[in-house]
Each structure stands twice: as C-alpha cells, then as structure tokens.
Coordinates of C-alpha atoms in Angstrom, one line a residue:
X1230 CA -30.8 -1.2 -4.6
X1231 CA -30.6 -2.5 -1.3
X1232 CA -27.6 -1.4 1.3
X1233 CA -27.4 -3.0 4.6
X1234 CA -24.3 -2.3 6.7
X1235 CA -23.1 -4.3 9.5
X1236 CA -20.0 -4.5 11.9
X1237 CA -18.1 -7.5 12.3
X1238 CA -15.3 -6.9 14.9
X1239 CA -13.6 -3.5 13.8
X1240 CA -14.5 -4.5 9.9
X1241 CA -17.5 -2.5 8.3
X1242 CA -19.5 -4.7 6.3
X1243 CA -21.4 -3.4 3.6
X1244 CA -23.9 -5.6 1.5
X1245 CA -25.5 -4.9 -1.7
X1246 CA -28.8 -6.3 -3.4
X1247 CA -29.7 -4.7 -7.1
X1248 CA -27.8 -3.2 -10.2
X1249 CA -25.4 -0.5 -9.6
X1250 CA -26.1 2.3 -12.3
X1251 CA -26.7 5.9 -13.0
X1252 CA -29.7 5.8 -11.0
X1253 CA -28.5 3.9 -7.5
X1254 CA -25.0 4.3 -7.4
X1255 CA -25.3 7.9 -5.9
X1256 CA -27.5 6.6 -3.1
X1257 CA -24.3 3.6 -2.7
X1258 CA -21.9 6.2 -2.6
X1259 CA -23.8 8.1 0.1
X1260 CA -24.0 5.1 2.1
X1261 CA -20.3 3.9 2.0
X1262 CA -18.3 6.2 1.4
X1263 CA -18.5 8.1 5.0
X1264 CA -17.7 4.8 6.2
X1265 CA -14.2 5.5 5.4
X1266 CA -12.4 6.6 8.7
X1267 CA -8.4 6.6 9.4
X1268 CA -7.4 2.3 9.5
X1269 CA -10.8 1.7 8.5
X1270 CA -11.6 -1.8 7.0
X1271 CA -14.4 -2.4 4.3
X1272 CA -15.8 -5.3 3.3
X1273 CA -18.2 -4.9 -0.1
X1274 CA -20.4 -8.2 -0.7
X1275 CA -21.3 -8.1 -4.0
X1276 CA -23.1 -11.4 -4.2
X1277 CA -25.9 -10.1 -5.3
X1278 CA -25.0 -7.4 -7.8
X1279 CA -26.1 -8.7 -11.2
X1280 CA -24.8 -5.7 -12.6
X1281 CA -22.8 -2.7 -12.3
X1282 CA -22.2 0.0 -15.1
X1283 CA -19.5 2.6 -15.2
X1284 CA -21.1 4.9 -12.6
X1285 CA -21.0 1.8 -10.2
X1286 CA -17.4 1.7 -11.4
X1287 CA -16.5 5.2 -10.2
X1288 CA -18.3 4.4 -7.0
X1289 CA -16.1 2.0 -5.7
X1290 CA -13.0 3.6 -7.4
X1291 CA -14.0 7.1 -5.2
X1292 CA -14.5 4.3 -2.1
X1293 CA -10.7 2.4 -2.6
X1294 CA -9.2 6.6 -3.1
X1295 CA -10.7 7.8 0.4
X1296 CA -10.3 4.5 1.8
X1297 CA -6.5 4.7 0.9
X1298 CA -5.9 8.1 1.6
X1299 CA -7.2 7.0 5.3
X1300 CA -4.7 4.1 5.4
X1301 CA -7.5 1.7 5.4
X1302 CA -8.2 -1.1 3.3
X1303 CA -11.3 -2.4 1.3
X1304 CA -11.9 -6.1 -0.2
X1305 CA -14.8 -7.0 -2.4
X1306 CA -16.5 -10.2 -2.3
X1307 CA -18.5 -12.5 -4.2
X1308 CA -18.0 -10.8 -7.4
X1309 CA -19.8 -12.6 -10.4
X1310 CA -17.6 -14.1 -13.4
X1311 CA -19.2 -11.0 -15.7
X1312 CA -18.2 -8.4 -13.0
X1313 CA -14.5 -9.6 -12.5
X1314 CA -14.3 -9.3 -16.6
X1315 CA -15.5 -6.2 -16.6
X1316 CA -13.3 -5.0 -14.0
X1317 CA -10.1 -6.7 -15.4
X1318 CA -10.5 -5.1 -18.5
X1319 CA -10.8 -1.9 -17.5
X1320 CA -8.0 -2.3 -14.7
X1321 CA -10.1 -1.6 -11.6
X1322 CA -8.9 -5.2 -10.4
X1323 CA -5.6 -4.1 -10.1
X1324 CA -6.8 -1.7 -7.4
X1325 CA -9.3 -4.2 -5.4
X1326 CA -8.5 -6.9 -3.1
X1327 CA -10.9 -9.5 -3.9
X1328 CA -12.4 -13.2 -1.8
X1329 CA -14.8 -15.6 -2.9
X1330 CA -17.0 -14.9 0.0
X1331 CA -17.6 -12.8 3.3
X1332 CA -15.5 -15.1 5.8
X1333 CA -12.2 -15.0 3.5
X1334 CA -12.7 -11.4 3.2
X1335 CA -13.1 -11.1 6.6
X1336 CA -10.0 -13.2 7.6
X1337 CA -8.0 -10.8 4.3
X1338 CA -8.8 -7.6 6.6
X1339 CA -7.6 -8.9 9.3
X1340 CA -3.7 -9.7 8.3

C-alpha cells in the first residue's frame, strides 16, 4: 500500500496505490484520518485500488464519521465498477460523495 498526500488549495488530497485489507488498512487509517480538521475537505483517489475488503470499508466509514463530525466533507474518486458494487450493496455509497476523477472531485469540494 502506497499513500501519498498532497494539498490542492485548502483540499487534502490523498492518493492510494495497493489493496485495502486487514493488513494495510490500519497504516491508511493512520495516514488520513488526522487529516480530518474542522471544514476540512478530503479528496480519496482510489484509481488504483484493485481492491478493498471490509476492513478498508470501516476505514473510510471512521474517515466520512470524523470528517462529518468536523463539518467537513470527503469525495472519493476513480472508484472501479467492482468497488462501487460493493459499496452500493452494502450502503456505504449512500454516505460518499463520489467523481469520476481528481478534477471533478476537486471542483465537488469546492461548492
């Protein structure tokens, strides 16, 4: 698992390379999740995540909660076909903003 964070204007941009499981998702979550500051704004790119399992799940579920809580908002980008199933069916689209790709996410945050 790769992480590389990077600031865009007042938007936090965080982008992930490699499979978000049991094994990486603690080291995501202790990456991103400070990042969550009053009116913050996230942007997770996701382009290359082949796959995330339920741990990964819980990861950006704990990120949207503090996020929220902070009156901030997050959007997740470039989100594969398999990855928006999995996260319809089990509702966690319901919580997520999502864009196609970093500039639309980008331009989301900003309104």
């Amino acid at each position: 698992m790769e992480i590389n964070i990077r600031t865009e204007e007042e938007i936090k941009v965080v982008e992930l390379t490699g499979d978000i499981d049991a094994n990486t998702a603690p080291k995501v979550s202790e990456q991103i999740l400070p990042l969550t500051t009053p009116d913050s704004k996230i942007l997770v790119d996701m382009t290359n995540v082949p796959y995330m399992s339920s741990a990964g799940l819980r990861t950006l579920l704990s990120l949207y909660r503090q996020t929220q809580a902070k009156n901030g908002k997050v959007v997740l980008v470039g989100l594969s076909e398999e990855l928006q199933d999995t996260m319809s069916v089990t509702g966690f689209l319901d919580f997520f903003t999502t864009a196609t790709n970093v500039e639309s996410g980008i331009v989301t945050l900003k309104e």
